[in-house]
Structures are given as C-alpha cells and as structure tokens.
mmCIF file of C-alpha atoms in Angstrom:
data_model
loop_
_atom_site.group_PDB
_atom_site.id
_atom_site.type_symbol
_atom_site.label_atom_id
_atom_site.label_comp_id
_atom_site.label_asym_id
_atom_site.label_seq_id
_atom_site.Cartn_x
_atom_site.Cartn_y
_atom_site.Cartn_z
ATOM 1 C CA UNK A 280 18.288 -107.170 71.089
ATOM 2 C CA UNK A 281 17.417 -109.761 68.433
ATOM 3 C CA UNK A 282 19.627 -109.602 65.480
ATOM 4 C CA UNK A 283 20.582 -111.535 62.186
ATOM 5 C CA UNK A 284 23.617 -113.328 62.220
ATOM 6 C CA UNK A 285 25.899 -114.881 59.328
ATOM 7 C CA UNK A 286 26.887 -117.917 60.630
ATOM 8 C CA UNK A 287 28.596 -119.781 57.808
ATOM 9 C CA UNK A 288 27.540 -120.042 53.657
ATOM 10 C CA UNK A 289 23.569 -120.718 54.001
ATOM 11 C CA UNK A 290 23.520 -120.959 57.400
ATOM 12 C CA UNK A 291 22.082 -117.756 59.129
ATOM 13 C CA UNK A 292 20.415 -117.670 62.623
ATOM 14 C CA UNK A 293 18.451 -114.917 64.728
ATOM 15 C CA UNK A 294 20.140 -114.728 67.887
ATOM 16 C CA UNK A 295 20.446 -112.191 71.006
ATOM 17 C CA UNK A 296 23.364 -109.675 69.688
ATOM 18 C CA UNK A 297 24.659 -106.296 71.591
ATOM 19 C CA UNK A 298 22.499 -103.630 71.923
ATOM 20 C CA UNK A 299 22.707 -101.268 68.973
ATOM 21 C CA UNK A 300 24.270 -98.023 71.150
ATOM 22 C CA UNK A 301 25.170 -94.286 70.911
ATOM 23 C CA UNK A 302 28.874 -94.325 70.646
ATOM 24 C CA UNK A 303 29.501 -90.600 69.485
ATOM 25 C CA UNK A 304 28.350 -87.120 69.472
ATOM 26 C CA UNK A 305 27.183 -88.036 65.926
ATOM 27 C CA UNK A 306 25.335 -91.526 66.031
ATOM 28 C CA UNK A 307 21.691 -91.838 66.314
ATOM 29 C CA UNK A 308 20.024 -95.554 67.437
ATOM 30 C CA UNK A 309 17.000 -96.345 64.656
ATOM 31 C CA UNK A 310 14.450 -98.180 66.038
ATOM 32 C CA UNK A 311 13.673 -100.349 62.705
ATOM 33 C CA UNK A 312 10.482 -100.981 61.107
ATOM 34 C CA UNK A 313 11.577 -102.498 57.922
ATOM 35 C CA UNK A 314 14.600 -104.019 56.705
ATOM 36 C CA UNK A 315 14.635 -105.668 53.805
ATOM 37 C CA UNK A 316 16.573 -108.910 52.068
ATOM 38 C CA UNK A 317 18.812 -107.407 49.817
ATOM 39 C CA UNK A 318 19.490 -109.602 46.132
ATOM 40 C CA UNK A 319 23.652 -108.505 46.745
ATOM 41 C CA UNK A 320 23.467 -110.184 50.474
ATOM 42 C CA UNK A 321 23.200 -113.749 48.506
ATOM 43 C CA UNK A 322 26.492 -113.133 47.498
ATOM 44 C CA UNK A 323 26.998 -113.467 51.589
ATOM 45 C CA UNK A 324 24.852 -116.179 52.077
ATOM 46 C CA UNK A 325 26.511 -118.175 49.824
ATOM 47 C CA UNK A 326 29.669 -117.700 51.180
ATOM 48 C CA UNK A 327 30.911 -115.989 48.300
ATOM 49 C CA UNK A 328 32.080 -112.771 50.217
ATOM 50 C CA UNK A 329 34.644 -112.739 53.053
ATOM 51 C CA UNK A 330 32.076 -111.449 55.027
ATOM 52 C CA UNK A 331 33.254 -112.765 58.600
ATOM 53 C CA UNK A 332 30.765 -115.034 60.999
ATOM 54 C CA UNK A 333 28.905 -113.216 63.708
ATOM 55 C CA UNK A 334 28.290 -110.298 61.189
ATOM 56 C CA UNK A 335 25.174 -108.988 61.708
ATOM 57 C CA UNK A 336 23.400 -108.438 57.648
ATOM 58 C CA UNK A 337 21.386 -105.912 56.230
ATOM 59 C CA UNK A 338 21.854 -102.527 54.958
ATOM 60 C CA UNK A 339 18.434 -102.045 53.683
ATOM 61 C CA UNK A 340 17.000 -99.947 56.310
ATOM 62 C CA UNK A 341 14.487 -97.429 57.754
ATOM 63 C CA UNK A 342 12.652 -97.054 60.802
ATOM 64 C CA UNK A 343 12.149 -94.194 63.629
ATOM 65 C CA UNK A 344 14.783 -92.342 65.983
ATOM 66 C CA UNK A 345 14.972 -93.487 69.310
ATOM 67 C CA UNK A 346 18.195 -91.687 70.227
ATOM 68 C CA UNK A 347 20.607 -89.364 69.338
ATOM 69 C CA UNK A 348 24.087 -88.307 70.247
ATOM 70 C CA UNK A 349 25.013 -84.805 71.589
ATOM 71 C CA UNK A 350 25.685 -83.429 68.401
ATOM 72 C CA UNK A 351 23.353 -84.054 66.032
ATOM 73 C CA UNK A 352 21.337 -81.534 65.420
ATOM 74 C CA UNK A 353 18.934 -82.231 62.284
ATOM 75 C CA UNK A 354 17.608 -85.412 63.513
ATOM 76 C CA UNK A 355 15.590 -86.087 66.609
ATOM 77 C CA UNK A 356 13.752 -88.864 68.522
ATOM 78 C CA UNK A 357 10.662 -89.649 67.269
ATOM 79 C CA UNK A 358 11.205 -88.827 63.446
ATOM 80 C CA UNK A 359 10.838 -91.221 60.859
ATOM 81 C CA UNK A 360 13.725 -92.060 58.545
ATOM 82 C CA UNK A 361 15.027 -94.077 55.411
ATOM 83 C CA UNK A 362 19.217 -95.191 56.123
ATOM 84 C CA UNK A 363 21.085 -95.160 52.706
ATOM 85 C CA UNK A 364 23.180 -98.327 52.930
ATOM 86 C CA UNK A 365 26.044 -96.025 52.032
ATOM 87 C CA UNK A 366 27.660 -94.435 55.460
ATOM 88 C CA UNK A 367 29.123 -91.002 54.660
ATOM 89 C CA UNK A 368 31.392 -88.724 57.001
ATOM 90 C CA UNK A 369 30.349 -85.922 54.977
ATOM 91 C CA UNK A 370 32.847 -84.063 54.587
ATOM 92 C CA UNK A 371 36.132 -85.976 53.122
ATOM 93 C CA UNK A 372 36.887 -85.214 49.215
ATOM 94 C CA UNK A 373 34.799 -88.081 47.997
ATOM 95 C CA UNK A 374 31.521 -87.116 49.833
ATOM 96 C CA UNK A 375 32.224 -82.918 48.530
ATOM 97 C CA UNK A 376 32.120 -84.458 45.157
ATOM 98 C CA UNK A 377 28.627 -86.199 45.578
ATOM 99 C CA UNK A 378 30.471 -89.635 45.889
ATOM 100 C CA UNK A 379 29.188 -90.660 49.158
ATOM 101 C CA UNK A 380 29.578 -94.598 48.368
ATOM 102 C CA UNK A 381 33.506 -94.107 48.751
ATOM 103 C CA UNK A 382 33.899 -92.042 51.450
ATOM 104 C CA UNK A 383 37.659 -91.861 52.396
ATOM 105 C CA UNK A 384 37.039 -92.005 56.605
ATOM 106 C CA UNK A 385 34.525 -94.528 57.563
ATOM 107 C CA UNK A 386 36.254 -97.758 56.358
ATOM 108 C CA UNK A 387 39.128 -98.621 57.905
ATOM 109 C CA UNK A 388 39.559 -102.012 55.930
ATOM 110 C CA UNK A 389 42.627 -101.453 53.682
ATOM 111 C CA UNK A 390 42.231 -100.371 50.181
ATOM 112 C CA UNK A 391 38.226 -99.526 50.136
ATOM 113 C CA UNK A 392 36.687 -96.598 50.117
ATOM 114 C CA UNK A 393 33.422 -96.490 51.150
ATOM 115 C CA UNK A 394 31.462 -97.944 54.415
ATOM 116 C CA UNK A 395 27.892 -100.000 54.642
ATOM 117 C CA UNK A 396 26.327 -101.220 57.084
ATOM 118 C CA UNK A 397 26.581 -105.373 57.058
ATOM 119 C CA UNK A 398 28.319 -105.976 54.374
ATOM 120 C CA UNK A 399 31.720 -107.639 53.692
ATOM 121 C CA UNK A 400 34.615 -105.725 53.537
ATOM 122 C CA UNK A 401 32.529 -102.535 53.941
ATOM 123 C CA UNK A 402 33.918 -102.007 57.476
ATOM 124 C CA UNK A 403 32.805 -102.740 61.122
ATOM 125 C CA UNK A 404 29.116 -101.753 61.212
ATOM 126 C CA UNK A 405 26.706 -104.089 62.168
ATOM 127 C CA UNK A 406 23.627 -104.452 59.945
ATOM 128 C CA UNK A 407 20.029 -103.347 60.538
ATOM 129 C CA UNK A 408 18.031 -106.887 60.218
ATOM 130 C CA UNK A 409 17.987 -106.521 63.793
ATOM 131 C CA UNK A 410 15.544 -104.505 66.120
ATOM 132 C CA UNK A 411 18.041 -101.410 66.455
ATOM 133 C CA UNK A 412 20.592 -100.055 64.481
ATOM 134 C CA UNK A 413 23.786 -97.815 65.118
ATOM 135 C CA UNK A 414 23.467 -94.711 62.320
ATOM 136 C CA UNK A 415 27.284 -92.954 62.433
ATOM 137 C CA UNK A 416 27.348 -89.255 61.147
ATOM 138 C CA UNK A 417 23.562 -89.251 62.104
ATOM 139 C CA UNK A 418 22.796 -85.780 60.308
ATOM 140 C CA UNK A 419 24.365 -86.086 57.429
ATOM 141 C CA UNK A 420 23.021 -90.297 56.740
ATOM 142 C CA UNK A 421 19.623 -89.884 57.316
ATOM 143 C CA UNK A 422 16.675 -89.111 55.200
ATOM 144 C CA UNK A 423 12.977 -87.524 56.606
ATOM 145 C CA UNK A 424 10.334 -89.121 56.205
ATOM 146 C CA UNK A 425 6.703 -87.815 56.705
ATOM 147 C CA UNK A 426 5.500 -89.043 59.772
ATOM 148 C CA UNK A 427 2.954 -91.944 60.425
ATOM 149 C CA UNK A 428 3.108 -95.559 58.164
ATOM 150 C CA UNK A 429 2.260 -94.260 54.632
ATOM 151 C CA UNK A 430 4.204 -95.815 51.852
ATOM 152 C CA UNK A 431 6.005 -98.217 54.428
ATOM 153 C CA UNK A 432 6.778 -100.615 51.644
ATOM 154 C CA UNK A 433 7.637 -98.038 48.722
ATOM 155 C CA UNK A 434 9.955 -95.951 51.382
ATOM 156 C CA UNK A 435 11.945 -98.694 52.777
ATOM 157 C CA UNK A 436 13.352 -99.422 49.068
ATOM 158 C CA UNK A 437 15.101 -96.123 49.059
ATOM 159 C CA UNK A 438 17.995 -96.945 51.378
ATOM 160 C CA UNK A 439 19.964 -99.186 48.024
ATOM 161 C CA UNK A 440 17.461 -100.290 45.343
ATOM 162 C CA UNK A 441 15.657 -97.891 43.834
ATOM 163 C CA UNK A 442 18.681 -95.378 44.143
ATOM 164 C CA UNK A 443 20.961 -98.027 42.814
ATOM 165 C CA UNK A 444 18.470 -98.967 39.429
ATOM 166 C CA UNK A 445 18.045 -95.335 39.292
ATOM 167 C CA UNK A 446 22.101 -95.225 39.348
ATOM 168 C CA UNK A 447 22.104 -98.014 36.984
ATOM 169 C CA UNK A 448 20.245 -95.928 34.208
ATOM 170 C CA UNK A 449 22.010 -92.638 34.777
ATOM 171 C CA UNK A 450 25.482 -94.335 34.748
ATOM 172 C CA UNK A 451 24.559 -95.480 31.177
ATOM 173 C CA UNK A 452 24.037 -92.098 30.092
ATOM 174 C CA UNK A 453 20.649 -92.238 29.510
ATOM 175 C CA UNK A 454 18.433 -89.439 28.002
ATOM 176 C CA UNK A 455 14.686 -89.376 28.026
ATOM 177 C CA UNK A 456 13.417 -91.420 24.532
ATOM 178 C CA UNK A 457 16.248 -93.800 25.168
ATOM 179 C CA UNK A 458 15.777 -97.645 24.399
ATOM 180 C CA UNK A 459 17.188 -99.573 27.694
ATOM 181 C CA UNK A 460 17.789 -103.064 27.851
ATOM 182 C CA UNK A 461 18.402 -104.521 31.670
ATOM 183 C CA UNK A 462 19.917 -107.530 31.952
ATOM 184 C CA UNK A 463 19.094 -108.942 35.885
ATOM 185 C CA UNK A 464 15.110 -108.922 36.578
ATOM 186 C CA UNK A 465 15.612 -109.158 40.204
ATOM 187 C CA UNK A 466 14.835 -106.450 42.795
ATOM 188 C CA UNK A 467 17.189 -103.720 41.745
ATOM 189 C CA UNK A 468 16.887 -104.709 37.762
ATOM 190 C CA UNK A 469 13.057 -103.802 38.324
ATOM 191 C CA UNK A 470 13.957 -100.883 40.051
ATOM 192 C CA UNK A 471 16.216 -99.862 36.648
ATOM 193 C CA UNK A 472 13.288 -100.533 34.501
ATOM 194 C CA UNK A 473 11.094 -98.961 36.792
ATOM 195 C CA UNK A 474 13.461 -95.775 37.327
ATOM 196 C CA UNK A 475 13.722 -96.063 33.360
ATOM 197 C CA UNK A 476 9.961 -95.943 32.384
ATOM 198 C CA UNK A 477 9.696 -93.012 35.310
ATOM 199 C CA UNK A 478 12.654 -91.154 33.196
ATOM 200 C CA UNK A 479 10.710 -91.632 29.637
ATOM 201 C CA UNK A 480 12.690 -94.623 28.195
ATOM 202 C CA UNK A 481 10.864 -95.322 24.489
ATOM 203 C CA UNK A 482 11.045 -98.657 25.599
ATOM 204 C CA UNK A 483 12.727 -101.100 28.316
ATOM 205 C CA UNK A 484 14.069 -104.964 28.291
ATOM 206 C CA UNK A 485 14.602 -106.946 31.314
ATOM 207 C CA UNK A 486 16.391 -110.140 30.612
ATOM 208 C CA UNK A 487 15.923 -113.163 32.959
ATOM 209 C CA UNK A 488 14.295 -115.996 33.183
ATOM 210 C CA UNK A 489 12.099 -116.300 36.109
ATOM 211 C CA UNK A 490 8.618 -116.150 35.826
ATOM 212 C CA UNK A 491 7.873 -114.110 38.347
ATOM 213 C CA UNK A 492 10.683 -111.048 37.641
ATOM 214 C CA UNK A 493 9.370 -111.024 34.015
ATOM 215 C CA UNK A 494 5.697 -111.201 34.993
ATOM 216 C CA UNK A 495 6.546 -108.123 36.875
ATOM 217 C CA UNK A 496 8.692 -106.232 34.499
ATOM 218 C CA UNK A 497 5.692 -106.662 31.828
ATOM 219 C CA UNK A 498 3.298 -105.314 35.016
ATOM 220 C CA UNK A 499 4.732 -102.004 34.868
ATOM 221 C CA UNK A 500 5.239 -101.954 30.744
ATOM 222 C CA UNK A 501 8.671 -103.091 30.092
ATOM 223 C CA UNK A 502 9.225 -105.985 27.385
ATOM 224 C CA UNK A 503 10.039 -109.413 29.107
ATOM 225 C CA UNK A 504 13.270 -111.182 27.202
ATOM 226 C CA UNK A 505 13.297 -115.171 28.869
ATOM 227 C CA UNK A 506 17.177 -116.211 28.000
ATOM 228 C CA UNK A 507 15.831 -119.668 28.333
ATOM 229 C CA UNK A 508 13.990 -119.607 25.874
ATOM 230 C CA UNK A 509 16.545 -118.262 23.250
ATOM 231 C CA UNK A 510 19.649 -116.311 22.448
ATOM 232 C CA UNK A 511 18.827 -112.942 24.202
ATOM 233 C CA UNK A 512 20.496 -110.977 22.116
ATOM 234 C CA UNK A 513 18.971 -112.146 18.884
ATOM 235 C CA UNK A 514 15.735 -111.611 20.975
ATOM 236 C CA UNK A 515 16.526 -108.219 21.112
ATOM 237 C CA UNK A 516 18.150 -107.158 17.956
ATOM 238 C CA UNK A 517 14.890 -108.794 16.548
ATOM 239 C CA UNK A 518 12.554 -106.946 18.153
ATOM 240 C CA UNK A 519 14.507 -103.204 17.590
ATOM 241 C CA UNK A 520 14.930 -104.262 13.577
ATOM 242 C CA UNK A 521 18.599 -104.594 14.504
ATOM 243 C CA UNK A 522 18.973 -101.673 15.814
ATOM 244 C CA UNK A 523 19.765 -102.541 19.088
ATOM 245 C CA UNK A 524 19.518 -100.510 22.302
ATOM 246 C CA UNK A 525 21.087 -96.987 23.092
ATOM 247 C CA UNK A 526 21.424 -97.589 26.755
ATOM 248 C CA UNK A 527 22.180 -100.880 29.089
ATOM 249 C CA UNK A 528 22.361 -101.897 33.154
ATOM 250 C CA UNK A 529 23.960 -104.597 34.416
ATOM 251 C CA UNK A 530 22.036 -106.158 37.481
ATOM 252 C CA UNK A 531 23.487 -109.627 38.171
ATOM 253 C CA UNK A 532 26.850 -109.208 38.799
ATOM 254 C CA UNK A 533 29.743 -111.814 39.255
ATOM 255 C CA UNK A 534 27.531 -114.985 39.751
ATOM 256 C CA UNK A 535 25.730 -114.855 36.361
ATOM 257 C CA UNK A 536 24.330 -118.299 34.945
ATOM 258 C CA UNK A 537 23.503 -119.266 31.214
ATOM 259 C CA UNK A 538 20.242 -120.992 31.125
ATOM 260 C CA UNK A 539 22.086 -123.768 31.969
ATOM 261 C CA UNK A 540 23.249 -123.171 35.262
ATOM 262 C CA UNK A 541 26.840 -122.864 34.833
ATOM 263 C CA UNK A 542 28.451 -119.551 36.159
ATOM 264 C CA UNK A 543 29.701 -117.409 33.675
ATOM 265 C CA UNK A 544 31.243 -113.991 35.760
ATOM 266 C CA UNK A 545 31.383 -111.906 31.750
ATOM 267 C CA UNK A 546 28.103 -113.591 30.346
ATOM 268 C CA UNK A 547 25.700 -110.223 31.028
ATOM 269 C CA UNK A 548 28.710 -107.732 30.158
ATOM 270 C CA UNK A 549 29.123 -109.711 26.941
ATOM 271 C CA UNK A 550 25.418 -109.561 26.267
ATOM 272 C CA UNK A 551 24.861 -105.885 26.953
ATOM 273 C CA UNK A 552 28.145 -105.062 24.774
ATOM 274 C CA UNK A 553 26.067 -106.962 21.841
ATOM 275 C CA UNK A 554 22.895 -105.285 22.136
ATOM 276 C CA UNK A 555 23.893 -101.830 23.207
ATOM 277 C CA UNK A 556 24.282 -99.672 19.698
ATOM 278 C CA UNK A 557 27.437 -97.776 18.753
ATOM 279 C CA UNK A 558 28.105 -94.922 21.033
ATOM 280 C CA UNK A 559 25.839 -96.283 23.264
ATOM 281 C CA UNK A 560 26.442 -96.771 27.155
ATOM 282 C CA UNK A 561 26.415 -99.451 29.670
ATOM 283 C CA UNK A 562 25.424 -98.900 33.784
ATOM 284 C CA UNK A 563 27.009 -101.403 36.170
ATOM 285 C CA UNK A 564 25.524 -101.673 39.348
ATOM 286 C CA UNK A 565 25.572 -105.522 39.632
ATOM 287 C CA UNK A 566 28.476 -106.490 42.038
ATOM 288 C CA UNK A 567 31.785 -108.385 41.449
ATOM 289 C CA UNK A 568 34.482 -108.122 43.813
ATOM 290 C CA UNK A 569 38.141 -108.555 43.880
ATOM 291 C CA UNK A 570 38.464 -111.511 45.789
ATOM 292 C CA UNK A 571 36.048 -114.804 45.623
ATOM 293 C CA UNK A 572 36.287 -117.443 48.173
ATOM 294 C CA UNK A 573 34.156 -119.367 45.646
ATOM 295 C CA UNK A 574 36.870 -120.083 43.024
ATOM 296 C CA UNK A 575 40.730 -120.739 43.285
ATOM 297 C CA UNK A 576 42.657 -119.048 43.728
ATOM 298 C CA UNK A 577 39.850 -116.508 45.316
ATOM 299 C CA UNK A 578 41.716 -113.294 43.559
ATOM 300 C CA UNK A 579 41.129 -114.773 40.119
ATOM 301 C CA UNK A 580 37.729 -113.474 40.363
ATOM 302 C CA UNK A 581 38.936 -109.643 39.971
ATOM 303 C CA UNK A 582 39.841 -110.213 36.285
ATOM 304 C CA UNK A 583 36.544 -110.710 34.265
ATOM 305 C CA UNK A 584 37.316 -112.103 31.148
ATOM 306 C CA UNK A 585 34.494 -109.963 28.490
ATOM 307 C CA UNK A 586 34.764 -108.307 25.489
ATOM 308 C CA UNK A 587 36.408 -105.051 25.581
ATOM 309 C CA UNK A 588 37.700 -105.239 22.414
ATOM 310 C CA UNK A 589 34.033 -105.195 20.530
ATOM 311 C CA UNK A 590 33.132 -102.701 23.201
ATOM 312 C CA UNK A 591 36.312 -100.631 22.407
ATOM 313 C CA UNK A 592 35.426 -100.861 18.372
ATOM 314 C CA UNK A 593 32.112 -99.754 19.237
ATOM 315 C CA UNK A 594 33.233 -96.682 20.904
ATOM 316 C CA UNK A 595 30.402 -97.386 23.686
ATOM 317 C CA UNK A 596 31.026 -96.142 27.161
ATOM 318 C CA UNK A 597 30.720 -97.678 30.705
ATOM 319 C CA UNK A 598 29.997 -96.038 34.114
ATOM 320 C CA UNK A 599 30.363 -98.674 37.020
ATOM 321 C CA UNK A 600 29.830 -98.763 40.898
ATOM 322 C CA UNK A 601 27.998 -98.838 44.243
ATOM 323 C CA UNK A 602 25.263 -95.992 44.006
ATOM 324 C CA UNK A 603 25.723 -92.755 45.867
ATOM 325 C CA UNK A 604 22.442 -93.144 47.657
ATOM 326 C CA UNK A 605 22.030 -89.508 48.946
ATOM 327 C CA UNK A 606 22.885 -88.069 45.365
ATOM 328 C CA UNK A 607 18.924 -89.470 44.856
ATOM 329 C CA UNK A 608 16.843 -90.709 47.590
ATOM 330 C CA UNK A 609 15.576 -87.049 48.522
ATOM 331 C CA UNK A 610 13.863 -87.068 44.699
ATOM 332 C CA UNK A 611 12.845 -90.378 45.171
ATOM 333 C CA UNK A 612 11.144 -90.130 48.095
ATOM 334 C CA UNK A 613 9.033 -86.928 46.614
ATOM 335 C CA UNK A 614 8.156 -89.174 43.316
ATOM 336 C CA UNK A 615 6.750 -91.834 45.952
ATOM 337 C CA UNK A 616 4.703 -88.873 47.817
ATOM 338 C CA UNK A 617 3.526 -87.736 44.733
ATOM 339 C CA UNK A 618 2.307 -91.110 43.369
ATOM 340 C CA UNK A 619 5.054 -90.810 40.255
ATOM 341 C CA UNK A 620 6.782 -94.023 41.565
ATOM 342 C CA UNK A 621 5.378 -97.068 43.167
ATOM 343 C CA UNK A 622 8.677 -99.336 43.624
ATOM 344 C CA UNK A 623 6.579 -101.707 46.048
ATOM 345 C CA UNK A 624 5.585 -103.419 43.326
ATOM 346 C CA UNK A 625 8.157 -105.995 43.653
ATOM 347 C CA UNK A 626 6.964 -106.958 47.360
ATOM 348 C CA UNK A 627 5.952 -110.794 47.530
ATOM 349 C CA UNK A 628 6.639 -111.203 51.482
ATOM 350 C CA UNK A 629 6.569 -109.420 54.521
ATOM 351 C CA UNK A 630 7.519 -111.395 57.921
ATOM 352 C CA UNK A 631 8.874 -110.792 61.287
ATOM 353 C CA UNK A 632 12.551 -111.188 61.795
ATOM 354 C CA UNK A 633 12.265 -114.448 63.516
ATOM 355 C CA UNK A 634 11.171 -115.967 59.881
ATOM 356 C CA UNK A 635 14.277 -114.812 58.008
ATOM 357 C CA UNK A 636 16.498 -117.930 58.027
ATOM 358 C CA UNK A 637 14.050 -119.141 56.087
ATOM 359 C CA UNK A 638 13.320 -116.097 53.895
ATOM 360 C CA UNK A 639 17.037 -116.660 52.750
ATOM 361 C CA UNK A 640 16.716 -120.093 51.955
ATOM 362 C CA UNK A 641 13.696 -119.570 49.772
ATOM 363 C CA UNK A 642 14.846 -116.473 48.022
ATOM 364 C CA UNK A 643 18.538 -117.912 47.423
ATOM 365 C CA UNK A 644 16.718 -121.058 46.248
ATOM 366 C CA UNK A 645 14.438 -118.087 43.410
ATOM 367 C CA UNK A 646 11.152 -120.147 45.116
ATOM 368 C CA UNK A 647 8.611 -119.741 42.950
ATOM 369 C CA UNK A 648 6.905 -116.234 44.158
ATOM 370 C CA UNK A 649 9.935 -114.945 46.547
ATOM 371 C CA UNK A 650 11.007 -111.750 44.747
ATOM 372 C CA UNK A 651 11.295 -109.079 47.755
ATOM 373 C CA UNK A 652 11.060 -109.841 51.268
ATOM 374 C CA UNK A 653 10.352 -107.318 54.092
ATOM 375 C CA UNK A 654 11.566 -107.877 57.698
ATOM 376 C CA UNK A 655 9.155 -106.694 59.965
ATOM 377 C CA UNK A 656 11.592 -107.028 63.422
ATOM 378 C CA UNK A 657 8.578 -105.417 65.750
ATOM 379 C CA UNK A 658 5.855 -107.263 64.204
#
C-alpha cells in the first residue's frame, strides 16, 4: 500500500510501505477516506520531534472497516468510522478515569503514557496518511458513523481537532457567558473558538496574524486580534475596558514567534497570563515536549521560562494536555448531525495522497490560503 513517509526535517515522500494488517484478536484494518494534515505534525516536519525516519504520519483519521480481528465484536466490515488519534486499551487505570490520552499499556516508549498513531514518541503505530490503517483495541477506539459520505469533511475533524479545541475550552474552566481569548488561529485554535461560540462564550479572541485564520475566526463571529499589528494584549484589555478575559487556550505551542519571527517557547503563556482576569483559567492544548532536537542541548526545551509568578499572584488556574478524544467525539459527532457544529469551515484543500509532499511544504511555509488540508488516499 501507498503510505506517507518522514524521511528527514521537510523532506517527506509517498512511497510503497507494508500492508496495514490484522495482528490481534482486537485490531481492525480501516480502509481510509480522509486523513488529514495535522498543525502538531509540523513540529515533525521540521525536524523538531525525534520522530524516527521511515515513520509513517498522520493520526487524523476516518474511513470504513475492511477487517476485523476475532474478537471484536462492536465493529464490523463495512461500517463507517472516525479513529481518535488517541489509542486506548480500555481498561488500564488511566482509561477507567476518562483519561484515554495516557493510557498506561499501549506505549512501550519509556516514561509516556499514552499511544497515537504517527507521532513521535507516541509508540510504534504507523500513521493513517496511507491507504490502510492498523486500529489496536478495535472496539473500544472506534467511533460510528452513519453510513454513506455525509459530512465527510466535518466528521474527519473529530479524530484530534475539534475534540482537542473543545478540550482546550473545558480545560480553562469555562462556563457558558464566559469571555475566551485563543491565542493560535490555526486549525485547532478555530476549533476552540468554534467549540467556544457552540458552548455560549459572550465573546471570543483569536490571536494571530495570518490573514486567512483571522478572516475565518471573524466568519464564524469571534473578534480577530492581528499581533502584528500591535501589542495583543493591550488589544485586548482595550477592547474588554480592562477587564480582560475570564477564560484562555493556548494553541501554538513550543514554536511560538513574535511578529518578528524569532521563537519565543513562553511568548503565548505570557500573553494569556496578561489577559486572562483574576481567578480566571488557562487551557493548554498547544504542544511542547521535553526534548527538542531544535535547540542545544535538546532537553533545555522542557523548562519554559513564563511567568508563573504573575500567574501565581493572580490566583488563575491552568489545565494542560493531549485531549482525551473519546471523553467528546460521540457529542461531537451528534452536534455535526444536527447542524449545531460545522467545523469544516476551516477546509481550504482537499487532494489525493500522492499531492501531500507538497501539501506540507505549502502549509509549513502558512501559503497564503493553506489552512486545512484533506488527504483523499482513494481519490
């Protein structure tokens, strides 16, 4: 089968790769339809992961059952499905709890918790931008779908980012009338406005400075902030009286830039601590990591150098982490059906898989109108 391999930073290639196979009594085999370019596998791309060459990416996936093992028993050839990027065993302490991200049994990579499909250090699967994909603990994993090709594009965004803005907002604390500012307008810092305005935010932010992001943060009624065009914070404070907002998400992660350019791993954290209001509560679902090839020595990157002592004086609160996908994709999915959500908005490209070497390049390079891309790997 055709798959998408990481071949060095910025240098990805579709080449033949090993059939996706049942190994166990609990796997299924997806046949993929869609499988999306993920914002967090730049951080691969770039070569800012130890993400290991030959990896196949993606963990943004859905698509139909082709097989199943011997013991699976709520899944079956033929049915359509959405595949949280989290892989869950089900049944350790961690996945009890609701915390399927960290699962305790499906990563055998020492000191995480926690398994995804793709992804560095998030164990041995293989990713789905390929034509088939391995699904372990097949029952518990996989999502329904109604059957047939409706809401193709809104579906295939519940497998990370809309359950991880979603995430984003509820780690914050947030409680309907809430004033939210997001700091990241990319894919999943849409999906936190988005998720936001669905939950009855009195009003949302999204900080960046792309065009295109804040064109379509403004398209579904949140408040565009453009950094580069001044002090975001002031922006803020001036537009809430100086009041501030009671709620913040973090959606950039490690590899934030001033307006500048230059990298500054605290710069969002620093800006949400200003503008959040005493009390108030910050969602992290951007990603840093313990360990960045990109600076020396790589482990300096696990100590982020922000503000905690305004944030401590504030008494404001911080919830951080990969989302626990299954904890909301079943509600998600019945918002889509019901026409409450629409998180297709963000789509600006769908193309087959052969075309994603260059879908990297141009969405790593923020080309002007590349804000989501869609893999299509059976046309």
């Amino acid at each position: 089968m055709k798959g998408l391999v990481y071949e060095g930073p910025k240098q990805v290639a579709v080449k033949e790769v090993p059939d996706a196979k049942v190994q166990g009594p609990l796997d299924a085999v997806i046949r993929l339809t869609t499988t999306n370019i993920c914002g967090s596998d730049l951080h691969m791309y770039e070569g800012r992961t130890a993400v290991e060459e030959g990896k196949v990416l993606g963990h943004e996936n859905m698509g139909i059952v082709e097989e199943v093992g011997p013991g699976v028993q709520q899944v079956k050839p033929g049915d359509r499905v959405s595949v949280p990027f989290n892989i869950a065993c089900g049944t350790c302490r961690n996945c009890q709890t609701g915390w399927w991200s960290f699962c305790t049994r499906v990563n055998p990579t020492e000191g995480m918790d926690g398994a995804a499909y793709g992804y560095a250090n998030m164990g041995p699967y293989d990713g789905g931008q390929a034509e088939f994909l391995r699904v372990p603990f097949a029952d518990v994993n996989l999502l329904h779908l109604p059957q047939g090709t409706e809401h193709e594009n809104d579906f295939t965004m519940l497998s990370d980012i809309f359950p991880t803005g979603w995430h984003g907002v509820e780690l914050s604390g947030f409680v309907p009338g809430d004033r939210v500012a997001v700091f990241g307008g990319g894919p999943v810092g849409l999906m936190a406005a988005h998720s936001a305005i669905i939950r009855g935010a009195s009003e949302v932010f999204v900080v960046d400075q792309v065009p295109d992001r804040l064109r379509l943060a403004e398209s579904i009624g949140a408040v565009g902030i453009d950094f580069s065009a001044g002090d975001p914070d002031e922006q803020i404070l001036e537009r809430t009286g100086g009041l501030g907002c009671d709620r913040g998400v973090e959606a950039v992660g490690f590899q934030a830039h001033d307006a500048a350019g230059e990298e500054h791993p605290a710069l969002t954290l620093d800006h949400l601590v200003n503008v959040v209001r005493t009390t108030g509560g910050i969602g992290v679902v951007g990603v840093y990591v313990p360990q960045d090839p990109g600076v020396d020595p790589p482990e300096r990157a696990d100590r982020v150098d922000w503000q905690y002592g305004t944030f401590f004086t504030k008494g404001q609160s911080m919830g951080t982490g990969q989302a626990p996908v299954k904890r909301y994709n079943r509600q998600l999915r019945d918002l889509i059906i019901k026409g409450r959500a629409r998180p297709s908005f963000i789509v600006s490209h769908e193309v087959p898989l052969d075309e994603a070497p260059d879908a990297y390049d141009k969405f790593d390079r923020r080309v002007e109108g590349y804000t989501k891309v869609l893999l299509k790997p059976h046309g």
